[in-house]
Backbone as a printed PyTorch tensor [residue, N CA C, xyz], in Angstrom:
tensor([[[  0.9650,  -1.0520,   0.3950],
         [ -0.3280,  -0.2400,  -0.0080],
         [  0.9480,   1.6840,   0.4880]],

        [[  0.3810,   2.1120,  -0.4490],
         [  0.9540,   3.1890,  -0.6970],
         [  0.3690,   4.2080,   0.3710]],

        [[  0.9600,   4.5030,   1.6940],
         [  0.3290,   5.4130,   2.5470],
         [  0.9530,   6.4990,   2.7340]],

        [[  0.6530,   7.8540,   3.7560],
         [  2.0540,   8.7790,   4.5230],
         [  1.5490,   7.5380,   5.5400]],

        [[  2.9470,   7.8840,   6.1190],
         [  3.3630,   6.7940,   7.6540],
         [  3.0130,   7.5890,   8.9880]],

        [[  2.6180,   9.2270,   8.8960],
         [  2.7250,   9.7770,   9.7040],
         [  1.1270,   9.6110,  10.5810]],

        [[  0.7640,   9.2710,  11.5820],
         [ -0.2860,   9.0750,  12.6040],
         [ -1.1160,  10.5770,  12.8090]],

        [[ -2.5680,  10.1970,  11.4860],
         [ -2.9920,  11.4430,  12.3620],
         [ -3.6330,  12.5660,  13.1700]],

        [[ -3.7610,  12.2150,  14.9170],
         [ -3.6010,  12.1450,  15.8970],
         [ -2.6380,  12.9070,  16.5110]],

        [[ -1.3590,  13.2320,  16.9860],
         [ -0.0220,  13.7450,  16.9550],
         [  0.6710,  13.8290,  16.4510]],

        [[  0.7350,  12.6590,  14.6410],
         [  2.0470,  12.7680,  14.0290],
         [  3.6160,  11.7680,  14.2760]],

        [[  2.7940,  10.6220,  15.1530],
         [  3.7720,   9.7990,  15.3260],
         [  3.4170,   9.1380,  14.5050]],

        [[  4.9760,   8.2290,  14.1300],
         [  5.0510,   6.7860,  13.1410],
         [  4.3420,   5.8530,  13.2430]],

        [[  3.0930,   5.5770,  12.9830],
         [  2.7990,   3.9980,  13.0370],
         [  3.7320,   2.8840,  12.4640]],

        [[  3.3540,   1.8920,  12.5720],
         [  4.3560,   0.6210,  12.8710],
         [  2.6240,  -0.5500,  11.7850]],

        [[  4.1590,  -0.8520,  10.8690],
         [  2.9560,  -1.2800,  10.1920],
         [  3.1650,  -3.6680,  11.1030]],

        [[  1.8970,  -4.1570,  11.6650],
         [  1.9320,  -4.6140,  11.6110],
         [  0.6260,  -6.1500,  11.3630]],

        [[  1.0200,  -6.8340,  10.5030],
         [  0.2250,  -7.2780,   8.9470],
         [ -0.1990,  -8.7800,  10.3950]],

        [[  0.2520,  -9.1790,  11.3530],
         [ -0.3470, -10.1420,  12.1150],
         [ -1.4870, -10.3090,  12.4030]],

        [[ -1.9660, -11.3400,  12.2060],
         [ -3.8160, -11.5570,  13.1990],
         [ -3.2090, -11.8150,  14.7390]],

        [[ -4.0960, -10.9120,  15.0950],
         [ -3.9150, -11.2280,  16.5100],
         [ -2.6890, -11.1680,  17.6510]],

        [[ -1.7660, -10.6910,  17.2300],
         [ -0.4950, -10.9760,  18.6040],
         [ -1.2930, -10.2730,  19.6450]],

        [[ -0.4740, -11.1970,  20.4500],
         [ -0.6850, -11.5840,  21.9250],
         [ -0.5190,  -9.7710,  22.3100]],

        [[  0.1040,  -8.5280,  21.8110],
         [  0.2830,  -7.3490,  22.4630],
         [ -1.5910,  -6.1990,  21.5640]],

        [[ -1.7070,  -6.7080,  20.8270],
         [ -2.3990,  -6.7740,  20.3000],
         [ -4.2750,  -7.2390,  20.0540]],

        [[ -4.6720,  -8.2570,  20.5980],
         [ -5.5720,  -8.6420,  21.1410],
         [ -5.7900,  -9.7250,  20.2480]],

        [[ -7.1240, -10.5260,  20.1980],
         [ -7.4300, -11.4170,  19.7210],
         [ -8.2500, -10.3630,  17.7810]],

        [[ -9.0220,  -9.5170,  18.3020],
         [ -9.6320,  -8.7250,  17.2390],
         [ -8.4380,  -8.2240,  16.2500]],

        [[ -7.6600,  -8.2040,  16.4970],
         [ -6.7130,  -7.0270,  15.5480],
         [ -6.4280,  -8.5640,  13.6110]],

        [[ -6.8480,  -7.7070,  13.0560],
         [ -6.8040,  -8.5750,  11.8350],
         [ -5.6880,  -8.0340,  10.8410]],

        [[ -4.2640,  -7.6720,  11.4350],
         [ -3.3930,  -6.9120,  10.7260],
         [ -3.8420,  -5.2820,  10.2480]],

        [[ -2.6120,  -4.3490,   9.8750],
         [ -2.7140,  -2.8240,   9.7290],
         [ -1.6700,  -2.2460,  10.3380]],

        [[ -1.4810,  -1.4900,  10.4830],
         [ -0.9310,  -0.2820,  11.3340],
         [ -1.5430,   0.0270,  12.5830]],

        [[ -0.5450,   0.4990,  13.5210],
         [ -0.0010,   0.4260,  14.9420],
         [  0.3620,   1.7230,  14.8490]],

        [[  0.1240,   2.5730,  16.0060],
         [  0.2350,   3.6440,  16.2210],
         [  0.9250,   3.7540,  18.1100]],

        [[  1.8000,   3.5660,  18.4680],
         [  3.2090,   3.4770,  19.5840],
         [  2.5290,   4.2010,  19.8940]],

        [[  2.4080,   5.3620,  19.9070],
         [  2.6130,   6.8600,  20.8470],
         [  1.3480,   6.8480,  22.1150]],

        [[  0.0130,   6.6020,  21.1470],
         [ -1.4720,   6.9420,  21.7960],
         [ -2.0930,   5.9380,  21.4180]],

        [[ -1.6980,   4.4930,  20.8340],
         [ -2.5230,   3.3650,  20.4080],
         [ -3.5050,   3.4360,  19.1870]],

        [[ -3.4270,   4.5720,  18.7480],
         [ -4.0570,   4.6960,  16.7480],
         [ -4.2360,   2.9080,  16.5330]],

        [[ -5.2680,   2.5890,  15.8980],
         [ -5.6560,   1.4170,  14.9170],
         [ -6.3540,   1.7210,  13.4180]],

        [[ -5.0850,   1.3330,  12.5310],
         [ -5.8810,   1.6340,  11.6620],
         [ -5.8640,   0.1040,  10.5690]],

        [[ -6.5150,   0.0450,   9.7210],
         [ -6.4360,  -1.4670,   9.2230],
         [ -5.3200,  -1.1190,   8.1400]],

        [[ -5.4930,  -1.9340,   7.4030],
         [ -3.9610,  -2.5110,   6.3290],
         [ -4.3980,  -1.4080,   4.9230]],

        [[ -5.6990,  -1.2450,   4.8680],
         [ -5.8130,   0.0990,   3.9050],
         [ -4.8700,   1.5190,   4.3640]],

        [[ -4.7870,   1.4840,   5.6710],
         [ -5.0260,   2.9440,   6.1650],
         [ -6.3220,   3.8990,   6.5190]],

        [[ -6.9380,   2.5850,   7.2300],
         [ -8.0050,   3.6140,   7.7460],
         [ -8.7280,   3.2050,   8.5240]],

        [[ -9.2590,   4.6250,   9.9220],
         [ -8.7520,   4.5690,  11.0570],
         [-10.3100,   3.5260,  11.4150]],

        [[-10.1030,   2.9050,  12.5460],
         [-10.9580,   2.2890,  13.4790],
         [-11.9850,   3.1000,  14.4510]],

        [[-12.5560,   3.2700,  14.4000],
         [-13.5910,   4.2910,  15.1580],
         [-12.9010,   3.6720,  16.9440]],

        [[-13.6110,   4.7550,  17.4830],
         [-13.2220,   5.1760,  18.8560],
         [-11.1760,   5.1170,  19.5050]],

        [[-10.5720,   5.4300,  18.2280],
         [ -9.1890,   6.0860,  18.4130],
         [ -9.1770,   6.9790,  18.6310]],

        [[ -7.8430,   6.9690,  19.1830],
         [ -7.2020,   8.7540,  19.2650],
         [ -7.5370,  10.0200,  18.1070]],

        [[ -7.3900,   9.0310,  16.5560],
         [ -6.4450,   9.7470,  15.8070],
         [ -7.6350,  10.0560,  15.2490]],

        [[ -8.0200,  11.5270,  14.1360],
         [ -9.4380,  11.4970,  13.8610],
         [ -9.3780,  10.6740,  12.7620]],

        [[ -8.4680,  11.1190,  11.3300],
         [ -8.5720,  10.4710,  10.1200],
         [ -8.3290,   9.4190,  10.0710]],

        [[ -8.0270,   8.9800,   8.6160],
         [ -7.7910,   7.9640,   8.1680],
         [ -6.0840,   8.2110,   7.6210]],

        [[ -5.3450,   7.5320,   7.9430],
         [ -4.1710,   7.4800,   7.2590],
         [ -3.9900,   8.1110,   5.3810]],

        [[ -3.5810,   9.4800,   5.2240],
         [ -3.1520,  10.4230,   3.8880],
         [ -2.6510,   8.9210,   2.9040]],

        [[ -3.3230,   8.9910,   1.6870],
         [ -2.9900,   8.3960,   0.7600],
         [ -2.9390,   9.6540,  -0.5160]],

        [[ -0.9730,   9.1560,  -1.0120],
         [ -0.7560,  10.8870,  -1.4920],
         [ -0.8230,  10.8130,  -3.2040]],

        [[ -1.0990,  11.2550,  -4.4640],
         [ -0.6070,  10.7720,  -5.6560],
         [  0.1760,   9.7040,  -5.5050]],

        [[ -0.2960,   8.9150,  -6.4740],
         [  1.1230,   7.1500,  -6.9180],
         [  0.3600,   7.0600,  -8.4860]],

        [[  1.8630,   6.2300,  -8.8150],
         [  1.1380,   6.4660, -10.1190],
         [  3.0020,   5.0240, -10.1600]],

        [[  2.0960,   3.5930, -11.0280],
         [  3.4670,   2.5750, -11.4090],
         [  3.7570,   2.9810, -12.3560]],

        [[  4.8810,   2.9910, -12.9150],
         [  5.6510,   3.3420, -14.1880],
         [  6.3720,   1.9530, -14.7840]],

        [[  6.7880,   1.2790, -13.3570],
         [  6.8730,  -0.1910, -14.5930],
         [  6.7270,  -1.4450, -13.5010]],

        [[  6.4290,  -2.4910, -13.0530],
         [  6.5930,  -3.3380, -12.6080],
         [  7.1240,  -3.1080, -10.9260]],

        [[  8.4470,  -2.2420, -11.2780],
         [  8.9710,  -2.3160, -10.2070],
         [  9.4840,  -0.4090,  -9.8360]],

        [[  8.4160,   0.2200, -10.0960],
         [  8.6750,   1.9310, -10.4610],
         [  6.8640,   2.0950, -10.1160]],

        [[  7.7520,   3.1010,  -8.8350],
         [  6.0030,   3.7370,  -7.8160],
         [  6.8640,   5.1000,  -8.4970]],

        [[  5.9770,   6.2190,  -8.9260],
         [  6.2190,   7.5620,  -8.5180],
         [  5.0630,   8.1690,  -7.8380]],

        [[  5.8110,   8.7030,  -6.3580],
         [  4.7790,   9.1040,  -5.6790],
         [  4.8460,  11.2200,  -5.2790]],

        [[  4.0970,  11.3230,  -5.6450],
         [  4.1790,  13.3060,  -5.3900],
         [  3.4670,  13.6600,  -6.5820]],

        [[  3.3520,  12.5260,  -7.8450],
         [  2.6800,  13.5660,  -8.9210],
         [  1.3070,  12.9400,  -9.7760]],

        [[  0.1070,  14.2350,  -9.2660],
         [ -1.0730,  14.1090,  -9.7430],
         [ -1.5180,  13.7520, -11.4540]],

        [[ -1.4880,  13.1170, -11.7500],
         [ -1.1080,  13.1920, -13.3270],
         [ -2.8510,  13.9470, -13.3600]],

        [[ -3.3700,  13.7450, -13.2020],
         [ -4.6780,  14.6070, -13.3270],
         [ -4.5960,  16.4710, -13.3790]],

        [[ -3.8730,  16.9380, -12.7900],
         [ -3.1920,  18.1020, -12.0410],
         [ -1.1280,  18.5080, -13.3080]],

        [[ -1.3250,  17.3380, -12.9720],
         [  0.1610,  17.3340, -14.0720],
         [  0.2230,  17.6450, -15.7500]]])
């Protein structure tokens, strides 16, 4: 996923936690991003779960796939 890795709560850096139900995140954790500063949970698409400190989803910057192994991030093709 192409996601800006800055928590929308207070700017900490969420960690990618793809494992399901790890001991430290509980049995309901289905994988995603966890902010260690204040505990916000985001799903694998960067959407914040209800009831979290973070008010918004993680931002998705404009990006394009230029080749099988090349991604350009930050250029909005509609405005270019």
